[in-house]
XYZ file of C-alpha atoms in Angstrom:
557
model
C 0.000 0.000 0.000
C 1.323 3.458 -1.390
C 1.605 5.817 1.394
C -1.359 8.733 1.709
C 0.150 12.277 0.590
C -1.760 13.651 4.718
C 0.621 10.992 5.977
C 3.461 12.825 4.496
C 5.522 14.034 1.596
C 7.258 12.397 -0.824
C 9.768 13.368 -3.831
C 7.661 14.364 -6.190
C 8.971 12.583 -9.654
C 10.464 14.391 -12.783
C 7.636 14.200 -15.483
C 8.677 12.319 -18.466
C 8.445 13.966 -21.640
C 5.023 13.539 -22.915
C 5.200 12.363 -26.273
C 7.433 9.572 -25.289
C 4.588 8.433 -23.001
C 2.285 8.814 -25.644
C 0.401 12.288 -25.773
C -0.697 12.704 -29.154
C -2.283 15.914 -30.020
C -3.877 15.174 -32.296
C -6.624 14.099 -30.455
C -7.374 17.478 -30.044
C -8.035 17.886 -34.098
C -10.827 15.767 -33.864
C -9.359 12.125 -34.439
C -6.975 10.157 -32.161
C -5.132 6.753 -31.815
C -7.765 3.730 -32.565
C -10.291 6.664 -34.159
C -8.636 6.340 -38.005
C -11.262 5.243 -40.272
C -12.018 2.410 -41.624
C -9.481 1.058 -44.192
C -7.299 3.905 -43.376
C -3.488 2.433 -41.986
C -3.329 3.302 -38.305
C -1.119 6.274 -37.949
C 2.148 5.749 -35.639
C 1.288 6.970 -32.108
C 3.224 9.887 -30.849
C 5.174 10.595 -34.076
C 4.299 14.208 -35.241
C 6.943 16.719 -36.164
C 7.755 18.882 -33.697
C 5.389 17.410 -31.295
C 6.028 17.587 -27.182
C 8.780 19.929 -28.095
C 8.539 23.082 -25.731
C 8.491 26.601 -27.335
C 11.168 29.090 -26.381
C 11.118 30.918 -23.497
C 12.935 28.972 -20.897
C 11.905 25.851 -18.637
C 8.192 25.600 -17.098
C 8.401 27.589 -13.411
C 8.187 24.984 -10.872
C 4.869 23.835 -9.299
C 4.046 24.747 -6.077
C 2.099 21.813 -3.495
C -0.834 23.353 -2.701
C -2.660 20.690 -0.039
C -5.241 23.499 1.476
C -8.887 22.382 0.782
C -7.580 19.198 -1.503
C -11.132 18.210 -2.128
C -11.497 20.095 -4.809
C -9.637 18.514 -6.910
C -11.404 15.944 -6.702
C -13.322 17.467 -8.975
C -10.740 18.665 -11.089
C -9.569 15.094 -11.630
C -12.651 13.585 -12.299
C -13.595 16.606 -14.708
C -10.702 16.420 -16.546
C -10.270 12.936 -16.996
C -13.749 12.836 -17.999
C -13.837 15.529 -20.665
C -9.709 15.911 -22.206
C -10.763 12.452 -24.111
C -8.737 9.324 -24.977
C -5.206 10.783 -25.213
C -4.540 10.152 -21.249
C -5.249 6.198 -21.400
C -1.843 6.655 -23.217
C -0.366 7.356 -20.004
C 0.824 4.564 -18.826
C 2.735 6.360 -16.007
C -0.388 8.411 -14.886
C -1.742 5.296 -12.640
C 1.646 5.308 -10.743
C 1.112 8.711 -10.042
C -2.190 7.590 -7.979
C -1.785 6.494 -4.449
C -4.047 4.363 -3.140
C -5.822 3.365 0.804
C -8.185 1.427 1.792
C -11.781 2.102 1.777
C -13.205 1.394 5.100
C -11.151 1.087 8.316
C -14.071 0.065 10.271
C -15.984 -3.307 11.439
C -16.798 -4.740 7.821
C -20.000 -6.353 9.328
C -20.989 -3.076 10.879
C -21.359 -1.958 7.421
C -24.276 -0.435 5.705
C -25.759 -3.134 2.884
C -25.250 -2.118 -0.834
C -28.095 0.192 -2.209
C -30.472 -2.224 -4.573
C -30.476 -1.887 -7.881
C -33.448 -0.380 -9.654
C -35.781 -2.293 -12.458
C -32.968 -1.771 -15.305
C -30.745 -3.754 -12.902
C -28.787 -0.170 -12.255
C -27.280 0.713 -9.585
C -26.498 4.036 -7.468
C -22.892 5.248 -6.724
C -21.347 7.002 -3.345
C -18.204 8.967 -3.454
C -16.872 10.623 -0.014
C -14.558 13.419 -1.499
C -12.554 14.387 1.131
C -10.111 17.060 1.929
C -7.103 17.684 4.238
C -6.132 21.084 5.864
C -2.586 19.213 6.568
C -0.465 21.837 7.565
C 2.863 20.430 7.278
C 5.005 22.272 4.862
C 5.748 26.112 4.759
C 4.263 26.105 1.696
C 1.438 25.595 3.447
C 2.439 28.140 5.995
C 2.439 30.626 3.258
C -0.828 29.749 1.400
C -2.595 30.528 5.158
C -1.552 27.324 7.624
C -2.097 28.651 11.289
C 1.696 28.216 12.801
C 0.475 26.116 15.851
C -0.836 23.189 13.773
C 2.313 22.649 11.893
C 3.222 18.794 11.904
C 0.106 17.928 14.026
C -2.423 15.157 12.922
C -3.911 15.613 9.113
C -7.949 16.572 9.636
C -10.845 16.454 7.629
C -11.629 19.525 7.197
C -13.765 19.287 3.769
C -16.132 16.710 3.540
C -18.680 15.947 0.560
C -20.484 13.004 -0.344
C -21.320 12.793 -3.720
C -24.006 10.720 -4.996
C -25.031 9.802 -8.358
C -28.203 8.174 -8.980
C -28.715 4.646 -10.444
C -30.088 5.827 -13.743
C -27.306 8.465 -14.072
C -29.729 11.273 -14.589
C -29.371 13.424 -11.461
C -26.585 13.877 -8.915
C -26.527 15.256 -5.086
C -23.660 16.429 -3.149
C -23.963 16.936 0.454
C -21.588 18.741 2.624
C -20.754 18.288 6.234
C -19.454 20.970 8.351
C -15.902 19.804 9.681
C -16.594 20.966 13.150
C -20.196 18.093 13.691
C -19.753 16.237 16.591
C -20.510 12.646 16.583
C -19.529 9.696 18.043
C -16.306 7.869 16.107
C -16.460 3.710 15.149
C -13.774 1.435 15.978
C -11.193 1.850 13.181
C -8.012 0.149 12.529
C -4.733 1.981 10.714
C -3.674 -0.587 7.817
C -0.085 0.748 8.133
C 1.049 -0.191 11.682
C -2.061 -2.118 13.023
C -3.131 0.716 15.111
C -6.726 0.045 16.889
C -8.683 3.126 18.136
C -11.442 2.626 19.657
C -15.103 3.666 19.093
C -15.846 6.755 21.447
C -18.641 6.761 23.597
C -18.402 10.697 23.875
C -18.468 13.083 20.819
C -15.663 14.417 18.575
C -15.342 16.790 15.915
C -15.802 14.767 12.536
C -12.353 16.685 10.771
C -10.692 14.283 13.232
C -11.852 11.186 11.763
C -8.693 11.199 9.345
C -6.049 11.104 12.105
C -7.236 7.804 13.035
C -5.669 5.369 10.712
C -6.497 7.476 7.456
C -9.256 8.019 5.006
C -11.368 4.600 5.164
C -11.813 5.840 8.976
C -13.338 8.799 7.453
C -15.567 6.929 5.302
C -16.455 4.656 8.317
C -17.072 7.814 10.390
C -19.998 8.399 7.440
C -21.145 5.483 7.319
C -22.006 4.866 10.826
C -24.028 8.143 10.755
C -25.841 8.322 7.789
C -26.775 4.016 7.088
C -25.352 5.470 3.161
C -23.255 2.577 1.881
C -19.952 4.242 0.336
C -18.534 2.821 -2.752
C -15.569 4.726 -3.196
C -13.355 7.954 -1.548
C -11.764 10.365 -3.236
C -8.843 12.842 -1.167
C -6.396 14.969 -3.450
C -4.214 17.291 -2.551
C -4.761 21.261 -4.381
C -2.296 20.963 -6.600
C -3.102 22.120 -10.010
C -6.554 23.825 -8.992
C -5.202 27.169 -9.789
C -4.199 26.167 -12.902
C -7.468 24.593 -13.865
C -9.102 28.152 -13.337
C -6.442 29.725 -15.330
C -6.757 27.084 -18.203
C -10.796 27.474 -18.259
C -9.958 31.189 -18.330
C -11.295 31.441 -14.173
C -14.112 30.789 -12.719
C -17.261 32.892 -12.448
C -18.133 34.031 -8.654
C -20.284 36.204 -6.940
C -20.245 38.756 -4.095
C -23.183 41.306 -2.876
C -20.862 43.284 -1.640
C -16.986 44.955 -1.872
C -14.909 42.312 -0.099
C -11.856 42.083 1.632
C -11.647 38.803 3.877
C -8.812 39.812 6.266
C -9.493 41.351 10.446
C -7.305 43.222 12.517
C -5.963 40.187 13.770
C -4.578 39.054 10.307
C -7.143 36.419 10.081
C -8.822 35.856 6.705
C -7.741 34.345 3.244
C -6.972 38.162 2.048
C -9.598 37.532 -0.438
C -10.653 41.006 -2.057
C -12.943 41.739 -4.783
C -15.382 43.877 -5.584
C -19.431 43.593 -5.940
C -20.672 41.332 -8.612
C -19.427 38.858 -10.923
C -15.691 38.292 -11.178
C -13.894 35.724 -13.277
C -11.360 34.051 -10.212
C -8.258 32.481 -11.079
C -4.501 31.671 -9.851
C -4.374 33.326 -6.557
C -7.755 34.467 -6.157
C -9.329 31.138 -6.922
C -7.346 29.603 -4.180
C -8.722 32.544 -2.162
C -12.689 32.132 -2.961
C -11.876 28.348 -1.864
C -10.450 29.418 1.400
C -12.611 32.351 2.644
C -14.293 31.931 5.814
C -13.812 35.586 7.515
C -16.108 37.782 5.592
C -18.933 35.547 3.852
C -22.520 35.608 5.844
C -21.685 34.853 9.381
C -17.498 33.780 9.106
C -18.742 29.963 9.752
C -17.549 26.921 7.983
C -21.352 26.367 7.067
C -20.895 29.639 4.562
C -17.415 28.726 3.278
C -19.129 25.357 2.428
C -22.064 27.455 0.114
C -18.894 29.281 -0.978
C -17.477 26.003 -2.126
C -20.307 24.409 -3.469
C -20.951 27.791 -5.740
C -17.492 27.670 -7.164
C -17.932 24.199 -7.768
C -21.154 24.438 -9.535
C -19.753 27.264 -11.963
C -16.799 25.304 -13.159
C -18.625 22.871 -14.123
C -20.423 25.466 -16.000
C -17.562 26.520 -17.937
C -15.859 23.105 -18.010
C -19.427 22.132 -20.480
C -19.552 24.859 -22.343
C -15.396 24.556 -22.915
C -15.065 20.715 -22.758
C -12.523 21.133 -25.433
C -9.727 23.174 -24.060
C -7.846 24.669 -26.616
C -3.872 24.017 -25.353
C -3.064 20.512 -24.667
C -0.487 21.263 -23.537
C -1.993 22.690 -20.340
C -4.489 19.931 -20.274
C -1.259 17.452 -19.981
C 0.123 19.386 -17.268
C -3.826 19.081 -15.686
C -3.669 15.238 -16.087
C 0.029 15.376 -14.471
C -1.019 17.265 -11.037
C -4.304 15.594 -10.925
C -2.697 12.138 -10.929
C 0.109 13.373 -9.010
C -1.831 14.392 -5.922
C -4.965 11.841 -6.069
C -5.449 9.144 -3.304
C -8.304 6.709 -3.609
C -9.011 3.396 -2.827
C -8.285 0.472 -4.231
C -11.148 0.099 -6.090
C -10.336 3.372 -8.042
C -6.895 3.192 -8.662
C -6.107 3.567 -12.571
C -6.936 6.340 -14.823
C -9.023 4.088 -16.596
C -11.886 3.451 -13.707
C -11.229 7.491 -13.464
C -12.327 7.515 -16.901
C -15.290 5.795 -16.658
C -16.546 7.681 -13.314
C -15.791 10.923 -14.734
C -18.132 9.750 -18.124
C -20.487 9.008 -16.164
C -21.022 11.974 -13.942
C -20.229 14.136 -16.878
C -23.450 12.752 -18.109
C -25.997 14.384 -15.888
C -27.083 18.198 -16.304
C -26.277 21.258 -14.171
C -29.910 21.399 -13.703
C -30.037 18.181 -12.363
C -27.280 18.675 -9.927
C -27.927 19.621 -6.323
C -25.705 20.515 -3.681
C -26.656 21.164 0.025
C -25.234 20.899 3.399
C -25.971 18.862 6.196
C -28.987 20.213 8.394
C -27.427 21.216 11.533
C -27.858 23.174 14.580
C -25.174 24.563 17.236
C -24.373 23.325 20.380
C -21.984 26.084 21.672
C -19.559 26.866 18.908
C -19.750 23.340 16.908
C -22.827 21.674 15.521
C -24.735 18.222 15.668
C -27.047 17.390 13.114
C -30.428 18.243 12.851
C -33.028 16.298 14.707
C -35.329 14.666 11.750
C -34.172 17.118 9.205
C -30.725 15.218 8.806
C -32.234 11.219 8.840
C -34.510 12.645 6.413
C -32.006 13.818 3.869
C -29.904 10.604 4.795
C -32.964 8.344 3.805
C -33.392 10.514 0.243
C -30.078 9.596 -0.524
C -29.818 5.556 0.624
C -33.676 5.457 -1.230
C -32.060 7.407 -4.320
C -34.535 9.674 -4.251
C -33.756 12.901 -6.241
C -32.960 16.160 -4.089
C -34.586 18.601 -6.237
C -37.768 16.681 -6.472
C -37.783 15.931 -10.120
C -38.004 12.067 -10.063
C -40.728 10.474 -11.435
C -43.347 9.534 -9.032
C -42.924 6.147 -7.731
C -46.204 3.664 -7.939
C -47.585 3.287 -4.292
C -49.693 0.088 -4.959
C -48.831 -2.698 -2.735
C -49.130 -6.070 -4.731
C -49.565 -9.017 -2.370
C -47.408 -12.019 -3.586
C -48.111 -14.467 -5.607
C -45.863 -17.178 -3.846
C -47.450 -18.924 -0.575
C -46.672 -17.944 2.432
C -45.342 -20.766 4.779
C -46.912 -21.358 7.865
C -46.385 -18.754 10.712
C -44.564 -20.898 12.727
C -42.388 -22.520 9.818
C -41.089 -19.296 8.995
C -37.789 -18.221 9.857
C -37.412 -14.152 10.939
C -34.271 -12.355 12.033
C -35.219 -9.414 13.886
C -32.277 -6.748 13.923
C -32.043 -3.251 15.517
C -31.926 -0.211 13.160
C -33.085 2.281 15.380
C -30.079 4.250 15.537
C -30.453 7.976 14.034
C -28.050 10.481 12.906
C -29.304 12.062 16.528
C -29.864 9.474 18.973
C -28.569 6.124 19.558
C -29.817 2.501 19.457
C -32.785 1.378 21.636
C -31.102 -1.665 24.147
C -32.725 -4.566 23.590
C -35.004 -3.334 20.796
C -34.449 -6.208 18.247
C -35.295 -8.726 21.020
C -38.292 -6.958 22.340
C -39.977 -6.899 18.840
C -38.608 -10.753 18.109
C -40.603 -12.140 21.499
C -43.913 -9.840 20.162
C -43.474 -12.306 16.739
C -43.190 -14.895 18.619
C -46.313 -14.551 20.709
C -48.166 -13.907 17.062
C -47.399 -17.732 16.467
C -44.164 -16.766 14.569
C -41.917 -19.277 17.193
C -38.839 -19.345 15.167
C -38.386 -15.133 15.082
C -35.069 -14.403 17.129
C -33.476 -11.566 17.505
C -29.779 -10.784 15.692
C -27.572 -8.793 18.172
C -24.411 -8.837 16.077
C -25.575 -5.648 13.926
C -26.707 -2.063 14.925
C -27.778 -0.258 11.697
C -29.713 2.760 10.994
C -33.088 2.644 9.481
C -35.333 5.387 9.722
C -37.717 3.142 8.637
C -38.771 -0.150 9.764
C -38.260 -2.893 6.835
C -38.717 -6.459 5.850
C -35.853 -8.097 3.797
C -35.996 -11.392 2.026
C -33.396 -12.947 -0.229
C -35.073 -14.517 -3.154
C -38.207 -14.438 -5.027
C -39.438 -17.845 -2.861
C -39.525 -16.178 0.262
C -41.589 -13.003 -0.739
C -44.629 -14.720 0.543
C -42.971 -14.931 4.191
C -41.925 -12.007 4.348
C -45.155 -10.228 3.312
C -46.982 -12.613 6.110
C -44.149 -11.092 8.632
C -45.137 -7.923 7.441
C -48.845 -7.929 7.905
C -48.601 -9.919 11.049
C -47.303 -6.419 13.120
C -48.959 -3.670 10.443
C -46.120 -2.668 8.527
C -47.032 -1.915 4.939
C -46.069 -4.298 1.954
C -43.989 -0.851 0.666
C -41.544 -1.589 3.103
C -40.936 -5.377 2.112
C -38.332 -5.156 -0.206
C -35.789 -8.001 -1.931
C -32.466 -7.571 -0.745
C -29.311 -9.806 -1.378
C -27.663 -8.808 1.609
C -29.472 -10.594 3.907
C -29.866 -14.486 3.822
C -33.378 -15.344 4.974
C -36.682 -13.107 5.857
C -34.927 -10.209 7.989
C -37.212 -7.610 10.019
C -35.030 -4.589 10.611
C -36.652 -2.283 13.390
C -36.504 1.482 12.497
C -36.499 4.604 13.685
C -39.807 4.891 13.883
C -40.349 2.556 16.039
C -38.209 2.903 18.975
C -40.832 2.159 21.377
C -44.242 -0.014 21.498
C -45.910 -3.078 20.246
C -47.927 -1.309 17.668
C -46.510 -0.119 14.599
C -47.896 3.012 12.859
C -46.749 3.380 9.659
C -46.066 7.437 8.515
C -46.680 8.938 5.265
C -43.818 8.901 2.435
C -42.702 12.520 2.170
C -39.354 13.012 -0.458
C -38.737 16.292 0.006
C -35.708 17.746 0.936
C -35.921 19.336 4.290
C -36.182 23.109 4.041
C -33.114 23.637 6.257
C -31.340 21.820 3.501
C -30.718 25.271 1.177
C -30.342 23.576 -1.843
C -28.033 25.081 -4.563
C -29.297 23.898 -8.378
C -26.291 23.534 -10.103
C -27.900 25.648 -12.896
C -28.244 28.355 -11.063
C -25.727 31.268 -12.300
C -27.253 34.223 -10.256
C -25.990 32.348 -7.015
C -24.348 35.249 -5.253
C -22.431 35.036 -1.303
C -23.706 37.256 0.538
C -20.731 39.737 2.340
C -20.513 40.428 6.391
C -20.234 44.168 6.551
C -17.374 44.465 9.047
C -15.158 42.762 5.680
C -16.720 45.188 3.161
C -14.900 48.135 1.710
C -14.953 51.533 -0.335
């Protein structure tokens, strides 16, 4: 395993010149390597005169490591890998650039299932993009590290999970404030064998990457939200600026004259003035960074901040998916590589490829990005009672954000296989009535199991060897033969036939007890609302009037 870039620095390797490796740019002219047609002979790859030769003018200046708010790119590795075409599968060397962890540090059978796959057989996707404020260079020093964390613990301060839906047609990204306390799992650091323990008391969530690296972070997630996470994403911020300068920046808003710096020295030194300004190089960095001068100086407005840059360059990116020097688009593909880490399930630039073809797929319009509902206990936040699960359960049901999915069919069909008799029928009974606020009932799985078993159902029992998080309380059966049994389970305590669902992640008929019913023997089934809480704030990705709003004590004349 390929040590993480927040674990420390290493050399970073003398580029190789790019038409030896490959580039051909000619794939910028409309054609490329495998795309002659047919009949045609195949032209030699990488042999055009004067190709990969640099211009006069002396040697490229040196890059710079920029590691402050590496989730974004994220994006800008996905983006461009997604939209610079063919020419960087010829980069053989690119895939060594990308370090690699592993995806969950946590108990594997603690584990959210898989989401199911819809009627096409599709499937939705969950990426945690996720960020490190390391502050261990004096690089970093200069681009704004505070002195006193230099050399501690790498933290998360820039979390997003981005979901894309099975049918590929919409996409949510959801934000959480790095300062949320919540209650860490049990994670184990695949380097040295380190064990931390789960906490019974509450820690900020930025300090779920100091313990044992990124698939602790995506464990953290997990454990709060019940979202199953396919893959992470953390990359350092190297080659962002350049991005915005090779788009020719990136459209952002202020209400207001701006200059994001206090008396104490605090503040990105952002400064522009009100309306529309095209950020790049320094500036961009800047936008990406401010906290002391947008809306209230929280993290909660330098996420909006974030999200609004984020949504504009991939604006531009569409309407300028062909850049016009690919020569800069190399260099992209170099820093992109060069800083990525991901796990092992995403580690070539070909599986880059395909994610970033897929997500370049769905619309602006059809993108939403939020934040996590929240509310503040003294200066950090929890999430927000109800508000939060809901959002959480939109997302693991793949249910649009910006309420433009088709409306589901809410006719229960009994089944059409037999039901075995009640006390023939095995049940597993497990406790799912953890929330995003409160924790698991005791002895809630068993208490439900015993009221089956007093229906005549003598074989229920109760399965104490998983807490999950359902908001909802579900029936789960395995295979088309035991539908019947698990609608009979279903009817037996009043839960709806909606909620009895196929699932290949359990191995017999499996009664999960939700949320909603953390106390009781009677089950009262509520309403299906899929709406996106109104605390959410939802950003359409569409939406080019988005403008930050400016604290007046950071405005200017």
């Amino acid at each position: 395993m390929r040590q993480s870039s927040v674990r420390g620095e290493r050399p970073r390797p003398r580029v190789r010149d790019a038409e030896a490796l490959g580039w051909d740019e000619t794939l910028y002219e409309g054609r490329g390597p495998g795309d002659e047609e047919p009949g045609s002979e195949p032209r030699e790859h990488g042999r055009r005169g004067g190709g990969g030769r640099r211009r006069a003018g002396g040697p490229r200046p040196p890059r710079r490591r920029r590691r402050i708010l590496r989730w974004f790119a994220t994006v800008l590795a996905v983006l461009i890998l997604g939209t610079s075409g063919a020419g960087y599968l010829y980069y053989e060397h690119l895939n060594s650039n990308i370090k690699k962890d592993k995806l969950n540090l946590g108990d594997e059978k603690n584990r959210p299932a898989k989401a199911k796959a819809n009627a096409a057989g599709q499937t939705p996707l969950n990426i945690l993009l996720i960020g490190s404020d390391a502050r261990d260079t004096k690089e970093n020093q200069k681009l704004g590290g505070a002195k006193e964390t230099f050399g501690a613990k790498p933290l998360a301060d820039v979390q997003m999970l981005l979901h894309l839906s099975a049918d590929r047609s919409n996409m949510s990204v959801i934000s959480m404030p790095r300062d949320t306390l919540l209650q860490m799992p049990k994670c184990t650091d695949p380097d040295d064998g380190t064990v931390y323990p789960a906490t019974t008391g509450r820690l900020m969530t930025n300090e779920s990457l100091g313990r044992g690296g990124p698939g602790c972070t995506v464990a953290t997630w997990e454990q709060l939200t019940g979202i199953h996470i396919d893959h992470f994403m953390m990359v350092d911020f190297a080659g962002v600026v350049s991005m915005a300068d090779a788009i020719g920046g990136v459209p952002v808003c202020v209400d207001a004259n701006i200059h994001s710096k206090d008396r104490q020295g605090h503040g990105s030194g952002l400064r522009l003035t009100k309306g529309t300004t095209a950020v790049k190089g320094k500036q961009a960095l800047q936008w990406l960074r401010t906290r002391y001068g947008f809306e209230d100086g929280s993290d909660i407005a330098r996420s909006k901040a974030q999200h609004m840059y984020m949504s504009s360059m991939v604006r531009e990116l569409r309407e300028n998916a062909t850049l016009s020097s690919p020569n800069k688009l190399r260099r992209l593909a170099e820093e992109a590589t060069d800083a990525l880490t991901v796990d092992e399930g995403l580690g070539s630039v070909a599986k880059l490829l395909s994610l970033g073809n897929q997500l370049k797929e769905v619309s602006p319009s059809r993108i939403t990005m939020t934040t996590m509902p929240f509310q503040y206990v003294g200066a950090r936040v929890i999430p927000k009672p109800g508000d939060a699960e809901k959002l959480f359960r939109l997302v693991r049901e793949d249910i649009a954000l910006d309420g433009k999915d088709k409306k589901k069919s809410s006719e229960e069909e009994a089944s059409k296989d037999p039901a075995a008799a009640d006390a023939e029928i095995g049940v597993q009974v497990q406790n799912g009535t953890r929330t995003a606020e409160l924790g698991p009932v005791g002895g809630r799985a068993n208490a439900v199991a015993q009221l089956l078993v007093g229906k005549g159902f003598t074989k229920a029992a109760a399965d104490s060897s998983v807490l999950l998080t359902e908001d909802r309380t579900v029936v789960r059966y395995p295979s088309a033969d035991l539908e019947g049994d698990a609608q009979a389970v279903a009817k037996s305590l009043g839960i709806p036939l909606s909620s009895v669902e196929k699932s290949t992640q359990v191995s017999g008929v499996t009664l999960v007890v939700g949320a909603d019913w953390r106390e009781g023997t009677t089950y009262e089934a509520t309403a299906d609302d899929d709406k996106a809480p109104t605390s959410a704030k939802l950003l359409n990705g569409a939406n080019d009037k988005a403008c930050m709003h400016v604290n007046p004590a950071f405005t200017w004349r």
